[in-house]
CSV table of C-alpha atoms and ligand atoms in Angstrom, one decimal:
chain,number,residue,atom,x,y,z
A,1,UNK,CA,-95.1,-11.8,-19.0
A,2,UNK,CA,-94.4,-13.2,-22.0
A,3,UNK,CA,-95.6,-11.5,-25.8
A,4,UNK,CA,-96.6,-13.8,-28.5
A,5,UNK,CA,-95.2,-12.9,-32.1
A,6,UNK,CA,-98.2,-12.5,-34.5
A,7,UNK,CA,-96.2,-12.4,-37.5
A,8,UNK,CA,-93.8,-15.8,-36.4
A,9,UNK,CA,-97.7,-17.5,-35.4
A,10,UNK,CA,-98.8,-16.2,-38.9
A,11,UNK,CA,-96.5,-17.4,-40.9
A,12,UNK,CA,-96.2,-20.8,-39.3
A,13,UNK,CA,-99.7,-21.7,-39.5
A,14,UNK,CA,-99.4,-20.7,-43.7
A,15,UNK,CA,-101.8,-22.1,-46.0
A,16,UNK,CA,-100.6,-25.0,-48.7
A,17,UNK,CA,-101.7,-23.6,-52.3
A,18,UNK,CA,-104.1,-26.6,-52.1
A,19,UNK,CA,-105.6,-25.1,-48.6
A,20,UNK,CA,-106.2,-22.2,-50.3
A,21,UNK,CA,-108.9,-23.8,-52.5
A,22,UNK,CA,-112.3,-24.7,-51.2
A,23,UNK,CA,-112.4,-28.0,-52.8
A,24,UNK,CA,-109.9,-29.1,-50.2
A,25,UNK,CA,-111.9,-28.1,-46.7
A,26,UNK,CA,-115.1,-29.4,-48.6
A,27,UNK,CA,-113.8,-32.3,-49.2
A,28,UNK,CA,-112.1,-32.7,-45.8
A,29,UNK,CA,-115.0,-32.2,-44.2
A,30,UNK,CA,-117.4,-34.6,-46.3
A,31,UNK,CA,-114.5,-37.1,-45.6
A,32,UNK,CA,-115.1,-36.7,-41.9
A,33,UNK,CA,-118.7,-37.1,-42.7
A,34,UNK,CA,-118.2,-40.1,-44.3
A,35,UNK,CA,-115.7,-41.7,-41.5
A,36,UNK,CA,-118.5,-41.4,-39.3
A,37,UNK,CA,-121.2,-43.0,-41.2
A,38,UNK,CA,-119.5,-45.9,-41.9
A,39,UNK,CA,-118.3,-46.3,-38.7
A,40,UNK,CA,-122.2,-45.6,-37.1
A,41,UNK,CA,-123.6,-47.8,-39.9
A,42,UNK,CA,-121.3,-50.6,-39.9
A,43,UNK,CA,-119.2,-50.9,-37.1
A,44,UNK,CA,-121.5,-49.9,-34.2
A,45,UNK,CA,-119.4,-47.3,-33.5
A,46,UNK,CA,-122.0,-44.6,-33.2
A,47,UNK,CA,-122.0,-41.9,-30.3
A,48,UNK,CA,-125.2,-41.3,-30.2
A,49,UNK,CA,-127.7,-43.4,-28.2
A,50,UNK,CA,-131.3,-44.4,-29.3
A,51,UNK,CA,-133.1,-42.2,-26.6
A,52,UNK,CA,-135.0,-42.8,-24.8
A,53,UNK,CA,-134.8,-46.6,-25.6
A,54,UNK,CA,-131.3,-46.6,-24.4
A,55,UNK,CA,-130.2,-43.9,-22.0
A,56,UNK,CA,-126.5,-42.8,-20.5
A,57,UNK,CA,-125.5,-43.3,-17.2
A,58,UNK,CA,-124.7,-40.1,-15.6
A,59,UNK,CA,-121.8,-40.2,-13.2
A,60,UNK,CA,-122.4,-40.9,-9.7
A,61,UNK,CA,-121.3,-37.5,-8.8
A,62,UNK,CA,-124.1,-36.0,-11.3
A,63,UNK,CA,-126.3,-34.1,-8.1
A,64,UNK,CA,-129.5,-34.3,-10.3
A,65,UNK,CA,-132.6,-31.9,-11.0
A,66,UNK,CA,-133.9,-29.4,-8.8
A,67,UNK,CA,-136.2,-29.9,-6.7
A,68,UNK,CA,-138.5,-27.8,-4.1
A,69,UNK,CA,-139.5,-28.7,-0.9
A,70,UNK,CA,-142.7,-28.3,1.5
A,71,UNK,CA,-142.7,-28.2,5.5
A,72,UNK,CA,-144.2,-31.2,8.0
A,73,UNK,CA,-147.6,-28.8,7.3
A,74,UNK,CA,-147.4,-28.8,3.8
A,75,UNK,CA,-146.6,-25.3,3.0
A,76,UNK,CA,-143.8,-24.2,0.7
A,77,UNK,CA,-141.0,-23.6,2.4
A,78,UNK,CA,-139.3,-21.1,0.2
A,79,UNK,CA,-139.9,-17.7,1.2
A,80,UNK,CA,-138.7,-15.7,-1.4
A,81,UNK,CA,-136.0,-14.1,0.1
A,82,UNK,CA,-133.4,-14.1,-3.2
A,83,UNK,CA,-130.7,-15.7,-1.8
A,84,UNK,CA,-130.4,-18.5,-4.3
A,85,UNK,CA,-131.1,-15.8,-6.9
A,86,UNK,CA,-128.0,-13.6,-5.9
A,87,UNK,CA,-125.6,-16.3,-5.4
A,88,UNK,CA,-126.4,-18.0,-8.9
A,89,UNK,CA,-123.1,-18.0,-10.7
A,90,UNK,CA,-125.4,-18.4,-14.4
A,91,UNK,CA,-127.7,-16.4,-13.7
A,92,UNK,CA,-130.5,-19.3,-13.9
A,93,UNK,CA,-132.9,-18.4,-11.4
A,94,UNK,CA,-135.7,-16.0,-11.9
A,95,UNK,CA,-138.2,-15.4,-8.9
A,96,UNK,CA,-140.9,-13.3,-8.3
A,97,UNK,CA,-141.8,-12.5,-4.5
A,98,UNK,CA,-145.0,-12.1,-3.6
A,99,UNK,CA,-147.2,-11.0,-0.3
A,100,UNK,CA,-149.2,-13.5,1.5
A,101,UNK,CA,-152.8,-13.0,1.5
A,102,UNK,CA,-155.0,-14.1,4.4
A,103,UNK,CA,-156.3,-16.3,1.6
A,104,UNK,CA,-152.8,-18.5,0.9
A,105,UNK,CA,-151.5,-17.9,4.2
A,106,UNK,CA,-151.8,-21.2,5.5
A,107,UNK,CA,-149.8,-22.4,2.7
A,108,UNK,CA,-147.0,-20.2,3.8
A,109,UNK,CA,-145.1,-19.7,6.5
A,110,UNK,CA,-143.9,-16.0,6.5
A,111,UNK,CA,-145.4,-12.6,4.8
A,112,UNK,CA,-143.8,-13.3,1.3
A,113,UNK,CA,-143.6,-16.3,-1.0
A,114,UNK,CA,-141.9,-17.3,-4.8
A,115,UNK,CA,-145.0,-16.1,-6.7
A,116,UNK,CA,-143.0,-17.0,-9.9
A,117,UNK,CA,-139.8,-19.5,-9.6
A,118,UNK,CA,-138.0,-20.4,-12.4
A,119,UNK,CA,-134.4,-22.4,-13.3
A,120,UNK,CA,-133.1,-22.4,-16.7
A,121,UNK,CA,-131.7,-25.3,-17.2
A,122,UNK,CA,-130.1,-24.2,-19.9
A,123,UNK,CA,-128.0,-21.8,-17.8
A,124,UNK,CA,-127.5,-23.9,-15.0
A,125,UNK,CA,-124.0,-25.9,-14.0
A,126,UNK,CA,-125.3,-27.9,-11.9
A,127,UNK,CA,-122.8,-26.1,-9.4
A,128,UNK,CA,-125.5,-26.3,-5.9
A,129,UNK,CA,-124.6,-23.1,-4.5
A,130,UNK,CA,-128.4,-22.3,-4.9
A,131,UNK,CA,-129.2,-25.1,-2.1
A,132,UNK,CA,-126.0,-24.7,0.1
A,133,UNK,CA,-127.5,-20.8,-0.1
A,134,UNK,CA,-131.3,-21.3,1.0
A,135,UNK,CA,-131.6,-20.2,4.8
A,136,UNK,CA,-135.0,-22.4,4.3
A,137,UNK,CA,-133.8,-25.5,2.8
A,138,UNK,CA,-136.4,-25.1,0.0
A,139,UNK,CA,-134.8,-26.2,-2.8
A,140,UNK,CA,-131.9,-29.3,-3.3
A,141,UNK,CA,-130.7,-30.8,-6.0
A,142,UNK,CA,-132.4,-34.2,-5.5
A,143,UNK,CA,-133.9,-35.1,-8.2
A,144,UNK,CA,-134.4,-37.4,-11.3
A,145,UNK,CA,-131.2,-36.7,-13.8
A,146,UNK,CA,-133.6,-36.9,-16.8
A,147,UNK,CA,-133.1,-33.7,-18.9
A,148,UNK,CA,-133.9,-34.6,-22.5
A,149,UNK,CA,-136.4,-32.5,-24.1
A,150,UNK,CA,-137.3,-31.4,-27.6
A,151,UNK,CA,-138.1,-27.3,-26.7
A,152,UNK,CA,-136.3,-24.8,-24.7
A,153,UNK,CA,-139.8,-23.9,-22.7
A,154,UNK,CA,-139.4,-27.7,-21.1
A,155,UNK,CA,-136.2,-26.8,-20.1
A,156,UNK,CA,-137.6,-24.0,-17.6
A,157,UNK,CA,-138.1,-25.6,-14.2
A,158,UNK,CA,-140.9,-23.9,-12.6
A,159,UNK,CA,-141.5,-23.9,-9.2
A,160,UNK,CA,-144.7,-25.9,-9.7
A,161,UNK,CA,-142.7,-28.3,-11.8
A,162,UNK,CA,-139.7,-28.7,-9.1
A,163,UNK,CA,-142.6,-29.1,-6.1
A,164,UNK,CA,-144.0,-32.3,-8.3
A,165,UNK,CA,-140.5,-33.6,-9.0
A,166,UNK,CA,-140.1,-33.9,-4.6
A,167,UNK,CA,-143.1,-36.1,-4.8
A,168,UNK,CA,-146.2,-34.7,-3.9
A,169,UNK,CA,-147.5,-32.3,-1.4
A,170,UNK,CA,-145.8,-32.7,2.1
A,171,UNK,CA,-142.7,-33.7,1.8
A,172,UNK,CA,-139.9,-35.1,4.8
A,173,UNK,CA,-136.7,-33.8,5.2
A,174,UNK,CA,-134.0,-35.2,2.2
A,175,UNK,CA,-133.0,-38.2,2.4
B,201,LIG,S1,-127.1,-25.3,-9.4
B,201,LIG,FE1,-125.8,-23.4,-9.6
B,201,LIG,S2,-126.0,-22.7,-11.6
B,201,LIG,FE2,-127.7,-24.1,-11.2
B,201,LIG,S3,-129.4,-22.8,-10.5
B,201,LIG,FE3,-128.3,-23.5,-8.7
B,201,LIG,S4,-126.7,-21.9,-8.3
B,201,LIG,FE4,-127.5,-21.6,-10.4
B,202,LIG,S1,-135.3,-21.2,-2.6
B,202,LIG,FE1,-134.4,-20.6,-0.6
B,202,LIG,S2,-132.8,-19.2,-1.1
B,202,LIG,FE2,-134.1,-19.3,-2.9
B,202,LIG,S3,-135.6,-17.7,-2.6
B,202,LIG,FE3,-136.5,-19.5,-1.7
B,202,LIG,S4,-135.9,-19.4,0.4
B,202,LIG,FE4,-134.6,-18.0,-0.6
């Protein structure tokens, strides 16, 4: 393996007198400021887009937003059992199990269900290994690419969230 050589790195990268000062990096820096106004301003060159007016296309490969899905009876078909939970590289899921009451039970199939379901989108990278994980096919990355938002709490899919994003109350198989 090879060592590097602080001192030879060191004295390479030595400062000019003039680097030394902070009038130089301030400058520098309002400079680069100013490069980019002008070019924004003047010569359409800005980066940014006017959102949501104007909106960038995602690649085609992008797999979209979360979304949760319900059986041919209209229950949820996510039963709580973790598995998207453990395998999340970013840690980005947070679920809460709970026990089915005779009360909810016809709007789940087994004895437990995600009383609490949560994605941090902020976390997440979009990798899927949450919906190649789910034994249940609950939850896919299906839907809408639309992730602008001007809080971090809108950025926390919730389960009731995700369920509205797959359209509505009983949903098919993905498409
Ligand atoms: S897509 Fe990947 S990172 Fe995002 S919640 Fe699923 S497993 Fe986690
Ligand atoms: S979404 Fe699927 S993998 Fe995740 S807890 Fe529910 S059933 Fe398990």
């Amino acid at each position: 393996m090879g060592t590097v050589n602080v001192v030879n790195v060191a004295a390479k990268h030595k400062l000019a007198w003039y680097q030394k000062l902070y009038f130089y990096s301030i400058g520098n820096g309002l400079w680069i400021t100013l490069k980019h106004f002008v070019k924004a301003a003047f010569l359409k060159g800005a980066v940014t887009l006017e959102f949501p007016e104007k909106r960038r296309k995602y690649s085609s490969r992008f797999r979209g937003m979360h979304s949760m899905k319900r059986d041919e009876q209209g229950r949820e078909r996510c039963t709580s059992c973790f598995c998207c939970m453990w395998i999340c590289p970013a840690d980005a899921i947070h679920i809460e199990a709970g026990l089915v009451t005779p009360e909810i039970q016809h709007l789940h199939p087994e004895d437990k269900y995600a009383k609490k379901f949560e994605i941090d989108l902020l976390r997440c990278i979009f990798c899927g290994l949450c919906e190649e994980a789910c034994p249940k096919g609950a939850i896919y990355l299906d839907g809408p690419a639309e992730m602008a938002a001007d809080n971090r709490e809108d950025l926390i899919l919730t389960k009731e969230r995700m369920m509205e994003k797959s359209g509505g109350p009983i949903l098919g198989e993905r498409k």
